[in-house]
Amino acid sequence: SVPIIAKLTPQVADVVKMDMFRDESFDFVLCEGDPLSYRSDPPKGITELVRVAKAGGVIVASVDNLYSLVRYCLREGHMDRLTTLLESQWEKGGGGSLVSEFPVYYFRPEELIQRFEEAGCGIEKIVGKNMFTGGLGDRLKDSETFETVQRLELKYCDSPHLVGYAGHIAVV
């Protein structure tokens, strides 16, 4: 049996401009690391992902979650930042120090589903990533705490009621 990794041929492209690929080029499309959140036209990126995936193929795409940042702004008292964010879902210099010069678009879980469906892609599942780890810091160094949180993450990551709690959301 051939390992799955041996069957993959990674390709790198700008998610909003994949002209080098024909329609329905790939059985599997992975868009990880939230590139849809860091591009000037997230809907165009979604359309391109769907375009290059073969009919019946699989797309896995992750984005930054609006509700996670809302929770952070409320906890830290950033009311001015919160108001702007909720009005536009864009934030200049968001996303942490590695990408602070780029504007970031924060998706709502229901919006992510809607945008993929509008592009002609059925959604198998939406999952939250980093559901319960935010704010735990050094407490995760304790192996019992880490294992408990990991079990909870795996158990509840696809709960429709908790996906909006996660730092990132992904569609499959």
PDB file of C-alpha atoms in Angstrom:
ATOM      1  CA  SER A   1       0.000   0.000   0.000  1.00  0.00           C
ATOM      2  CA  VAL A   2       1.352   3.419  -1.001  1.00  0.00           C
ATOM      3  CA  PRO A   3       1.277   6.041   1.785  1.00  0.00           C
ATOM      4  CA  ILE A   4      -1.077   8.919   1.026  1.00  0.00           C
ATOM      5  CA  ILE A   5       1.772  11.436   1.254  1.00  0.00           C
ATOM      6  CA  ALA A   6       3.462   9.736  -1.706  1.00  0.00           C
ATOM      7  CA  LYS A   7       0.362  10.413  -3.813  1.00  0.00           C
ATOM      8  CA  LEU A   8       0.407  14.175  -3.162  1.00  0.00           C
ATOM      9  CA  THR A   9       2.051  16.777  -5.339  1.00  0.00           C
ATOM     10  CA  PRO A  10       2.041  20.094  -3.454  1.00  0.00           C
ATOM     11  CA  GLN A  11       1.355  23.227  -5.490  1.00  0.00           C
ATOM     12  CA  VAL A  12       1.716  26.792  -4.244  1.00  0.00           C
ATOM     13  CA  ALA A  13      -0.405  29.611  -5.645  1.00  0.00           C
ATOM     14  CA  ASP A  14      -2.049  32.894  -4.782  1.00  0.00           C
ATOM     15  CA  VAL A  15      -5.508  31.835  -3.615  1.00  0.00           C
ATOM     16  CA  VAL A  16      -7.228  34.658  -5.523  1.00  0.00           C
ATOM     17  CA  LYS A  17      -5.320  34.134  -8.790  1.00  0.00           C
ATOM     18  CA  MET A  18      -4.775  30.531  -9.803  1.00  0.00           C
ATOM     19  CA  ASP A  19      -4.866  31.039 -13.574  1.00  0.00           C
ATOM     20  CA  MET A  20      -2.046  28.532 -14.050  1.00  0.00           C
ATOM     21  CA  PHE A  21      -4.459  25.710 -13.148  1.00  0.00           C
ATOM     22  CA  ARG A  22      -7.291  24.482 -15.350  1.00  0.00           C
ATOM     23  CA  ASP A  23     -10.801  24.037 -13.979  1.00  0.00           C
ATOM     24  CA  GLU A  24     -11.186  20.807 -11.993  1.00  0.00           C
ATOM     25  CA  SER A  25      -7.434  20.154 -11.714  1.00  0.00           C
ATOM     26  CA  PHE A  26      -7.241  18.660  -8.215  1.00  0.00           C
ATOM     27  CA  ASP A  27      -8.840  15.856  -6.204  1.00  0.00           C
ATOM     28  CA  PHE A  28      -7.771  17.547  -2.967  1.00  0.00           C
ATOM     29  CA  VAL A  29      -7.282  21.268  -2.261  1.00  0.00           C
ATOM     30  CA  LEU A  30      -5.764  22.398   1.043  1.00  0.00           C
ATOM     31  CA  CYS A  31      -5.956  26.073   1.952  1.00  0.00           C
ATOM     32  CA  GLU A  32      -4.467  26.097   5.448  1.00  0.00           C
ATOM     33  CA  GLY A  33      -2.927  28.948   7.424  1.00  0.00           C
ATOM     34  CA  ASP A  34      -5.872  31.283   6.783  1.00  0.00           C
ATOM     35  CA  PRO A  35      -4.837  32.744   3.378  1.00  0.00           C
ATOM     36  CA  LEU A  36      -8.474  33.577   2.645  1.00  0.00           C
ATOM     37  CA  SER A  37      -8.392  35.938   5.630  1.00  0.00           C
ATOM     38  CA  TYR A  38      -5.268  37.723   4.371  1.00  0.00           C
ATOM     39  CA  ARG A  39      -6.304  38.456   0.797  1.00  0.00           C
ATOM     40  CA  SER A  40      -8.055  41.549  -0.483  1.00  0.00           C
ATOM     41  CA  ASP A  41     -10.915  39.553  -2.006  1.00  0.00           C
ATOM     42  CA  PRO A  42     -11.872  36.514   0.124  1.00  0.00           C
ATOM     43  CA  PRO A  43     -14.932  35.599  -2.011  1.00  0.00           C
ATOM     44  CA  LYS A  44     -12.706  35.470  -5.124  1.00  0.00           C
ATOM     45  CA  GLY A  45     -10.349  33.130  -3.249  1.00  0.00           C
ATOM     46  CA  ILE A  46     -13.226  30.813  -2.393  1.00  0.00           C
ATOM     47  CA  THR A  47     -14.407  30.836  -6.009  1.00  0.00           C
ATOM     48  CA  GLU A  48     -10.893  29.907  -7.159  1.00  0.00           C
ATOM     49  CA  LEU A  49     -10.615  27.031  -4.666  1.00  0.00           C
ATOM     50  CA  VAL A  50     -13.907  25.598  -5.887  1.00  0.00           C
ATOM     51  CA  ARG A  51     -12.952  26.135  -9.540  1.00  0.00           C
ATOM     52  CA  VAL A  52      -9.682  24.164  -9.329  1.00  0.00           C
ATOM     53  CA  ALA A  53     -11.172  21.282  -7.315  1.00  0.00           C
ATOM     54  CA  LYS A  54     -12.513  18.351  -9.319  1.00  0.00           C
ATOM     55  CA  ALA A  55     -16.204  17.519  -9.051  1.00  0.00           C
ATOM     56  CA  GLY A  56     -16.451  15.212  -6.050  1.00  0.00           C
ATOM     57  CA  GLY A  57     -13.054  16.397  -4.791  1.00  0.00           C
ATOM     58  CA  VAL A  58     -12.282  17.627  -1.289  1.00  0.00           C
ATOM     59  CA  ILE A  59     -11.458  21.172  -0.198  1.00  0.00           C
ATOM     60  CA  VAL A  60     -10.182  21.954   3.296  1.00  0.00           C
ATOM     61  CA  ALA A  61      -9.889  25.675   4.015  1.00  0.00           C
ATOM     62  CA  SER A  62      -9.307  27.530   7.276  1.00  0.00           C
ATOM     63  CA  VAL A  63      -9.923  31.183   8.163  1.00  0.00           C
ATOM     64  CA  ASP A  64      -9.729  33.546  11.104  1.00  0.00           C
ATOM     65  CA  ASN A  65     -12.892  33.556  13.229  1.00  0.00           C
ATOM     66  CA  LEU A  66     -14.665  36.863  13.907  1.00  0.00           C
ATOM     67  CA  TYR A  67     -16.289  35.705  17.140  1.00  0.00           C
ATOM     68  CA  SER A  68     -12.982  34.718  18.693  1.00  0.00           C
ATOM     69  CA  LEU A  69     -11.630  38.233  18.155  1.00  0.00           C
ATOM     70  CA  VAL A  70     -14.868  39.750  19.459  1.00  0.00           C
ATOM     71  CA  ARG A  71     -14.448  37.749  22.662  1.00  0.00           C
ATOM     72  CA  TYR A  72     -10.823  38.922  22.937  1.00  0.00           C
ATOM     73  CA  CYS A  73     -11.785  42.594  22.419  1.00  0.00           C
ATOM     74  CA  LEU A  74     -14.491  42.356  25.076  1.00  0.00           C
ATOM     75  CA  ARG A  75     -12.154  40.660  27.555  1.00  0.00           C
ATOM     76  CA  GLU A  76      -9.363  43.221  26.981  1.00  0.00           C
ATOM     77  CA  GLY A  77     -11.643  46.288  26.847  1.00  0.00           C
ATOM     78  CA  HIS A  78     -10.912  47.237  23.196  1.00  0.00           C
ATOM     79  CA  MET A  79     -14.360  48.707  22.551  1.00  0.00           C
ATOM     80  CA  ASP A  80     -13.220  51.055  19.745  1.00  0.00           C
ATOM     81  CA  ARG A  81     -11.569  48.142  17.941  1.00  0.00           C
ATOM     82  CA  LEU A  82     -14.661  45.993  18.526  1.00  0.00           C
ATOM     83  CA  THR A  83     -17.083  48.490  16.967  1.00  0.00           C
ATOM     84  CA  THR A  84     -15.008  48.854  13.801  1.00  0.00           C
ATOM     85  CA  LEU A  85     -14.475  45.119  13.549  1.00  0.00           C
ATOM     86  CA  LEU A  86     -18.171  44.268  13.849  1.00  0.00           C
ATOM     87  CA  GLU A  87     -19.095  46.849  11.217  1.00  0.00           C
ATOM     88  CA  SER A  88     -16.642  45.708   8.539  1.00  0.00           C
ATOM     89  CA  GLN A  89     -15.062  42.387   9.652  1.00  0.00           C
ATOM     90  CA  TRP A  90     -11.760  43.833   8.345  1.00  0.00           C
ATOM     91  CA  GLU A  91      -8.923  44.908  10.578  1.00  0.00           C
ATOM     92  CA  LYS A  92      -5.715  46.604   9.489  1.00  0.00           C
ATOM     93  CA  GLY A  93      -2.760  45.086  11.241  1.00  0.00           C
ATOM     94  CA  GLY A  94      -4.684  42.185  12.733  1.00  0.00           C
ATOM     95  CA  GLY A  95      -3.520  38.625  12.991  1.00  0.00           C
ATOM     96  CA  GLY A  96      -0.569  39.064  15.314  1.00  0.00           C
ATOM     97  CA  SER A  97       2.972  40.249  14.851  1.00  0.00           C
ATOM     98  CA  LEU A  98       3.893  38.018  11.897  1.00  0.00           C
ATOM     99  CA  VAL A  99       1.402  39.658   9.563  1.00  0.00           C
ATOM    100  CA  SER A 100       0.709  42.952  11.289  1.00  0.00           C
ATOM    101  CA  GLU A 101       1.123  45.074   8.165  1.00  0.00           C
ATOM    102  CA  PHE A 102      -1.651  43.260   6.286  1.00  0.00           C
ATOM    103  CA  PRO A 103      -5.400  43.798   6.604  1.00  0.00           C
ATOM    104  CA  VAL A 104      -7.200  40.729   7.899  1.00  0.00           C
ATOM    105  CA  TYR A 105     -10.760  39.634   7.160  1.00  0.00           C
ATOM    106  CA  TYR A 106     -12.507  37.758   9.989  1.00  0.00           C
ATOM    107  CA  PHE A 107     -15.231  35.310   8.954  1.00  0.00           C
ATOM    108  CA  ARG A 108     -18.370  34.297  10.808  1.00  0.00           C
ATOM    109  CA  PRO A 109     -18.905  30.497  10.678  1.00  0.00           C
ATOM    110  CA  GLU A 110     -22.289  30.821   8.966  1.00  0.00           C
ATOM    111  CA  GLU A 111     -20.826  33.224   6.408  1.00  0.00           C
ATOM    112  CA  LEU A 112     -18.024  30.786   5.530  1.00  0.00           C
ATOM    113  CA  ILE A 113     -20.566  28.057   4.807  1.00  0.00           C
ATOM    114  CA  GLN A 114     -22.711  30.434   2.752  1.00  0.00           C
ATOM    115  CA  ARG A 115     -19.800  31.680   0.641  1.00  0.00           C
ATOM    116  CA  PHE A 116     -18.637  28.154  -0.232  1.00  0.00           C
ATOM    117  CA  GLU A 117     -22.186  27.102  -1.078  1.00  0.00           C
ATOM    118  CA  GLU A 118     -22.641  30.200  -3.281  1.00  0.00           C
ATOM    119  CA  ALA A 119     -19.449  29.186  -5.119  1.00  0.00           C
ATOM    120  CA  GLY A 120     -21.025  25.775  -5.834  1.00  0.00           C
ATOM    121  CA  CYS A 121     -19.377  23.711  -3.114  1.00  0.00           C
ATOM    122  CA  GLY A 122     -21.251  21.490  -0.692  1.00  0.00           C
ATOM    123  CA  ILE A 123     -20.058  21.574   2.910  1.00  0.00           C
ATOM    124  CA  GLU A 124     -19.435  18.239   4.597  1.00  0.00           C
ATOM    125  CA  LYS A 125     -18.426  19.736   7.914  1.00  0.00           C
ATOM    126  CA  ILE A 126     -17.348  22.949   9.616  1.00  0.00           C
ATOM    127  CA  VAL A 127     -14.936  22.652  12.514  1.00  0.00           C
ATOM    128  CA  GLY A 128     -13.387  24.925  15.096  1.00  0.00           C
ATOM    129  CA  LYS A 129      -9.656  24.898  15.675  1.00  0.00           C
ATOM    130  CA  ASN A 130      -8.171  26.017  18.971  1.00  0.00           C
ATOM    131  CA  MET A 131     -11.536  25.849  20.671  1.00  0.00           C
ATOM    132  CA  PHE A 132     -10.461  25.721  24.308  1.00  0.00           C
ATOM    133  CA  THR A 133      -6.744  26.553  24.380  1.00  0.00           C
ATOM    134  CA  GLY A 134      -7.005  30.356  24.218  1.00  0.00           C
ATOM    135  CA  GLY A 135      -5.849  31.938  27.452  1.00  0.00           C
ATOM    136  CA  LEU A 136      -4.579  28.710  29.023  1.00  0.00           C
ATOM    137  CA  GLY A 137      -0.905  29.514  28.416  1.00  0.00           C
ATOM    138  CA  ASP A 138       1.389  27.706  30.849  1.00  0.00           C
ATOM    139  CA  ARG A 139      -1.452  25.573  32.172  1.00  0.00           C
ATOM    140  CA  LEU A 140      -1.148  23.479  29.003  1.00  0.00           C
ATOM    141  CA  LYS A 141       2.330  22.403  30.128  1.00  0.00           C
ATOM    142  CA  ASP A 142       0.622  20.205  32.701  1.00  0.00           C
ATOM    143  CA  SER A 143       0.125  16.866  30.913  1.00  0.00           C
ATOM    144  CA  GLU A 144      -3.233  16.117  32.562  1.00  0.00           C
ATOM    145  CA  THR A 145      -4.610  19.540  31.613  1.00  0.00           C
ATOM    146  CA  PHE A 146      -3.242  19.192  28.086  1.00  0.00           C
ATOM    147  CA  GLU A 147      -4.798  15.748  27.609  1.00  0.00           C
ATOM    148  CA  THR A 148      -8.150  16.934  28.976  1.00  0.00           C
ATOM    149  CA  VAL A 149      -8.212  19.961  26.679  1.00  0.00           C
ATOM    150  CA  GLN A 150      -7.141  17.834  23.715  1.00  0.00           C
ATOM    151  CA  ARG A 151      -9.970  15.366  24.394  1.00  0.00           C
ATOM    152  CA  LEU A 152     -12.465  18.243  24.609  1.00  0.00           C
ATOM    153  CA  GLU A 153     -11.140  19.784  21.370  1.00  0.00           C
ATOM    154  CA  LEU A 154     -11.583  16.522  19.474  1.00  0.00           C
ATOM    155  CA  LYS A 155     -14.988  15.825  20.976  1.00  0.00           C
ATOM    156  CA  TYR A 156     -16.521  19.257  20.369  1.00  0.00           C
ATOM    157  CA  CYS A 157     -14.611  20.761  17.409  1.00  0.00           C
ATOM    158  CA  ASP A 158     -17.501  20.101  15.023  1.00  0.00           C
ATOM    159  CA  SER A 159     -20.330  21.051  17.364  1.00  0.00           C
ATOM    160  CA  PRO A 160     -22.372  23.685  15.491  1.00  0.00           C
ATOM    161  CA  HIS A 161     -22.986  25.529  18.754  1.00  0.00           C
ATOM    162  CA  LEU A 162     -19.283  25.784  19.658  1.00  0.00           C
ATOM    163  CA  VAL A 163     -17.543  26.368  16.309  1.00  0.00           C
ATOM    164  CA  GLY A 164     -17.872  30.132  16.759  1.00  0.00           C
ATOM    165  CA  TYR A 165     -15.895  29.862  19.988  1.00  0.00           C
ATOM    166  CA  ALA A 166     -12.741  28.692  18.191  1.00  0.00           C
ATOM    167  CA  GLY A 167      -9.825  30.870  17.144  1.00  0.00           C
ATOM    168  CA  HIS A 168     -10.042  29.542  13.595  1.00  0.00           C
ATOM    169  CA  ILE A 169     -12.716  27.794  11.587  1.00  0.00           C
ATOM    170  CA  ALA A 170     -12.332  25.346   8.733  1.00  0.00           C
ATOM    171  CA  VAL A 171     -14.671  23.883   6.162  1.00  0.00           C
ATOM    172  CA  VAL A 172     -14.414  20.451   4.560  1.00  0.00           C
TER     173      VAL A 172
END
